[in-house]
């Protein structure tokens, strides 16, 4: 029985084609549409790159182009080119999710630059996301599993009117930064606060869209579990999945 494979549709390809590098030549260069379809298939399946179906070309071609464009920041450029034309934002939501790091993800050179940290879940990487009011990811970063990274994301996008977050983000430093940017903080107060802030429960109901976003990204098996040693490769996988799932369709 033939393997079920993924192919970029004509509509998806039109959205992404103009954002790809130009002038790439080779004696027997495999078509970009074929290779990117192969990359997405491998992110969905979670298989070893050696198991890439032959219909996409040699597995080394598929992986090497994904690797090379990760180093060059091509996937990052594509995502932020797609998200940069959405105009003003009414609300944004911020949250983070843990990803279990497989043992094959350990041992990279310069391991301190390949965020894997120890948390209650063991060796994990945490990826942080900022989404618009319908759950489309606008900014993504990764850190070791025992760190937080909300403030770095906020500086990557235009200011929204409101920022929605759960009570884990109820920190004075974050609230002060949001106030300085004239962003309303919709964050439930931590129960340990002696003088809790007022909570906009109606606006907070919109935060569930970011939970849906994390669930959809983790449908890609190479994101639900981290196998990659290098941080840029793993982050590129998340960015490409975000682009395909939320911005190109």
Coordinates of C-alpha atoms in Angstrom, one line a residue:
X1 CA 0.0 0.0 0.0
X2 CA 1.4 3.4 -1.0
X3 CA 2.2 5.8 1.8
X4 CA -0.2 8.7 2.3
X5 CA 1.8 11.8 1.6
X6 CA 1.2 15.6 2.0
X7 CA 1.3 18.0 -0.9
X8 CA 1.0 21.8 -0.9
X9 CA -2.2 22.7 -2.7
X10 CA -2.2 25.3 -5.5
X11 CA -3.6 27.9 -3.2
X12 CA -1.0 27.2 -0.5
X13 CA 1.8 27.3 -3.0
X14 CA 0.7 30.7 -4.4
X15 CA 0.9 32.1 -0.8
X16 CA 4.4 30.8 -0.1
X17 CA 6.1 30.9 -3.6
X18 CA 6.8 34.6 -3.7
X19 CA 8.5 34.5 -0.2
X20 CA 11.1 31.8 -1.1
X21 CA 14.7 32.6 -2.1
X22 CA 15.3 33.4 -5.8
X23 CA 18.0 32.4 -8.1
X24 CA 18.7 29.0 -6.5
X25 CA 20.2 26.7 -9.2
X26 CA 21.6 23.3 -9.4
X27 CA 22.3 20.6 -12.0
X28 CA 19.5 18.4 -10.8
X29 CA 17.8 20.7 -8.3
X30 CA 14.5 19.3 -6.9
X31 CA 11.5 21.6 -7.1
X32 CA 10.9 23.8 -4.0
X33 CA 7.2 22.8 -3.9
X34 CA 8.1 19.1 -3.8
X35 CA 10.8 19.6 -1.1
X36 CA 8.6 21.8 1.2
X37 CA 5.8 19.3 0.8
X38 CA 8.3 16.6 1.9
X39 CA 9.4 18.7 4.9
X40 CA 5.8 19.2 6.1
X41 CA 5.1 15.5 5.7
X42 CA 8.1 14.7 7.9
X43 CA 7.0 17.2 10.5
X44 CA 3.5 15.6 10.6
X45 CA 4.7 12.0 10.7
X46 CA 7.5 12.4 13.2
X47 CA 9.5 9.8 11.3
X48 CA 13.3 9.8 10.9
X49 CA 14.5 11.8 7.9
X50 CA 15.8 8.6 6.3
X51 CA 12.2 7.4 6.1
X52 CA 11.1 10.3 3.9
X53 CA 9.0 8.9 0.9
X54 CA 10.9 8.7 -2.3
X55 CA 8.2 10.8 -4.1
X56 CA 9.8 13.9 -2.5
X57 CA 13.3 13.2 -3.8
X58 CA 16.3 12.0 -1.8
X59 CA 15.8 12.4 1.9
X60 CA 19.2 14.1 2.1
X61 CA 17.9 16.8 -0.3
X62 CA 14.7 17.3 1.8
X63 CA 16.7 17.6 5.1
X64 CA 19.5 19.6 3.7
X65 CA 17.2 22.3 2.3
X66 CA 15.3 22.4 5.6
X67 CA 18.6 22.6 7.5
X68 CA 20.1 25.3 5.2
X69 CA 17.1 27.5 5.2
X70 CA 16.9 27.2 9.0
X71 CA 20.4 28.5 9.3
X72 CA 19.6 31.4 6.9
X73 CA 16.4 32.3 8.7
X74 CA 14.2 31.7 5.7
X75 CA 11.4 30.0 7.7
X76 CA 11.4 32.8 10.2
X77 CA 11.2 35.4 7.4
X78 CA 8.3 33.6 5.8
X79 CA 6.2 33.5 9.0
X80 CA 6.8 37.2 9.8
X81 CA 6.1 38.2 6.2
X82 CA 2.7 36.5 6.4
X83 CA 1.8 37.9 9.8
X84 CA 3.0 41.4 9.1
X85 CA 0.1 42.5 7.0
X86 CA -2.7 42.0 9.5
X87 CA -3.0 45.6 10.8
X88 CA -4.0 46.6 14.3
X89 CA -4.8 44.1 16.9
X90 CA -7.6 44.3 19.4
X91 CA -6.4 41.5 21.7
X92 CA -3.5 39.2 21.9
X93 CA -3.0 36.1 24.0
X94 CA 0.3 34.8 25.4
X95 CA 1.1 31.4 26.8
X96 CA 3.7 28.6 26.7
X97 CA 3.8 24.9 26.2
X98 CA 6.2 22.1 27.3
X99 CA 7.7 19.7 24.8
X100 CA 9.5 16.6 26.0
X101 CA 13.0 16.4 24.7
X102 CA 13.9 12.9 23.3
X103 CA 17.3 11.6 24.3
X104 CA 18.4 12.1 20.7
X105 CA 18.1 15.9 21.2
X106 CA 20.9 15.9 23.8
X107 CA 24.6 16.2 23.1
X108 CA 24.7 19.1 20.7
X109 CA 27.8 21.3 20.6
X110 CA 27.3 24.5 22.6
X111 CA 24.5 22.9 24.4
X112 CA 23.7 26.1 26.3
X113 CA 22.5 27.6 23.0
X114 CA 20.1 24.6 22.4
X115 CA 17.5 25.2 25.1
X116 CA 16.7 22.1 27.0
X117 CA 16.1 22.4 30.7
X118 CA 14.9 20.3 33.6
X119 CA 11.4 20.8 34.8
X120 CA 8.8 18.6 36.4
X121 CA 8.4 16.8 33.1
X122 CA 12.0 15.9 32.9
X123 CA 14.2 17.3 30.1
X124 CA 12.0 19.7 28.2
X125 CA 12.0 22.7 25.9
X126 CA 9.3 25.3 26.3
X127 CA 7.9 27.2 23.4
X128 CA 6.2 30.5 23.9
X129 CA 3.6 32.0 21.6
X130 CA 1.7 35.2 21.1
X131 CA -1.5 34.9 19.1
X132 CA -4.1 37.3 17.7
X133 CA -7.8 37.3 18.8
X134 CA -8.6 34.3 16.5
X135 CA -5.6 32.2 17.6
X136 CA -3.2 32.8 14.7
X137 CA 0.4 32.8 16.0
X138 CA 2.2 36.1 15.6
X139 CA 5.5 35.5 17.4
X140 CA 7.1 32.3 18.7
X141 CA 10.3 31.7 20.7
X142 CA 11.8 28.7 22.6
X143 CA 13.6 28.5 26.0
X144 CA 14.7 25.8 28.3
X145 CA 11.7 24.2 30.1
X146 CA 12.4 26.0 33.4
X147 CA 12.3 29.6 32.0
X148 CA 9.7 32.2 31.0
X149 CA 9.8 34.4 27.9
X150 CA 6.7 36.6 27.6
X151 CA 8.3 40.0 27.5
X152 CA 10.6 39.1 24.6
X153 CA 7.5 38.2 22.5
X154 CA 5.7 41.4 23.2
X155 CA 8.6 43.4 21.7
X156 CA 8.3 41.5 18.4
X157 CA 4.9 42.8 17.4
X158 CA 2.8 45.9 17.3
X159 CA 1.1 46.8 20.5
X160 CA -2.4 45.4 20.9
X161 CA -5.1 47.1 23.0
X162 CA -5.2 44.1 25.4
X163 CA -3.0 41.2 26.4
X164 CA -4.7 38.0 27.7
X165 CA -2.7 35.6 29.9
X166 CA -3.3 33.2 32.7
X167 CA -2.4 33.9 36.3
X168 CA 1.1 32.4 35.8
X169 CA 1.9 35.8 34.1
X170 CA 0.7 37.9 37.0
X171 CA 4.0 39.6 37.7
X172 CA 4.5 43.3 38.6
X173 CA 7.3 43.6 36.1
X174 CA 5.1 42.4 33.2
X175 CA 2.2 44.6 34.3
X176 CA 4.4 47.6 34.5
X177 CA 5.8 47.0 31.0
X178 CA 2.3 46.6 29.6
X179 CA 1.2 49.8 31.3
X180 CA 4.2 51.6 29.8
X181 CA 3.1 50.4 26.4
X182 CA -0.5 51.4 27.1
X183 CA -1.7 47.8 26.8
X184 CA -4.5 46.6 29.1
X185 CA -3.4 43.5 31.1
X186 CA -6.2 40.9 31.2
X187 CA -4.5 38.6 33.7
X188 CA -6.3 36.9 36.6
X189 CA -4.6 37.8 39.9
X190 CA -2.4 35.2 41.6
X191 CA -4.3 33.9 44.7
X192 CA -1.3 34.7 46.9
X193 CA -1.6 38.5 46.3
X194 CA -2.7 40.5 49.3
X195 CA -4.1 43.3 47.0
X196 CA -5.3 41.6 43.8
X197 CA -5.9 43.5 40.6
X198 CA -9.4 43.8 39.1
X199 CA -10.0 41.0 36.6
X200 CA -12.0 41.5 33.3
X201 CA -13.6 38.1 33.2
X202 CA -15.6 38.8 30.0
X203 CA -12.4 39.6 28.0
X204 CA -10.5 36.7 29.5
X205 CA -12.9 34.2 27.9
X206 CA -11.2 34.9 24.6
X207 CA -7.9 33.4 25.9
X208 CA -8.9 29.8 24.9
X209 CA -7.9 30.4 21.3
X210 CA -4.2 30.1 22.2
X211 CA -4.9 26.7 23.8
X212 CA -6.4 25.6 20.4
X213 CA -3.3 26.9 18.7
X214 CA -1.0 24.8 20.8
X215 CA -3.1 21.7 20.3
X216 CA -3.0 22.1 16.5
X217 CA 0.8 22.6 16.5
X218 CA 1.3 19.5 18.5
X219 CA -0.6 17.5 15.9
X220 CA 2.8 17.7 14.2
X221 CA 4.7 14.8 15.8
X222 CA 8.1 16.4 15.4
X223 CA 6.8 19.3 17.5
X224 CA 5.0 17.3 20.1
X225 CA 8.4 15.6 20.9
X226 CA 11.7 17.3 20.3
X227 CA 14.2 15.1 18.4
X228 CA 16.4 17.8 17.0
X229 CA 19.7 18.7 18.7
X230 CA 19.9 22.2 17.3
X231 CA 17.5 24.9 18.5
X232 CA 17.2 26.7 15.1
X233 CA 16.0 23.4 13.5
X234 CA 13.4 22.8 16.2
X235 CA 12.2 26.5 16.1
X236 CA 12.0 26.3 12.3
X237 CA 9.8 23.2 12.5
X238 CA 7.4 25.1 14.8
X239 CA 7.4 28.2 12.6
X240 CA 6.8 26.2 9.4
X241 CA 4.0 24.3 11.0
X242 CA 2.5 27.6 12.2
X243 CA 2.7 29.1 8.7
X244 CA 1.1 26.0 7.1
X245 CA -1.6 25.6 9.7
X246 CA -2.7 29.2 10.3
X247 CA -1.4 31.5 7.6
X248 CA -1.1 29.7 4.3
X249 CA -4.4 27.8 4.4

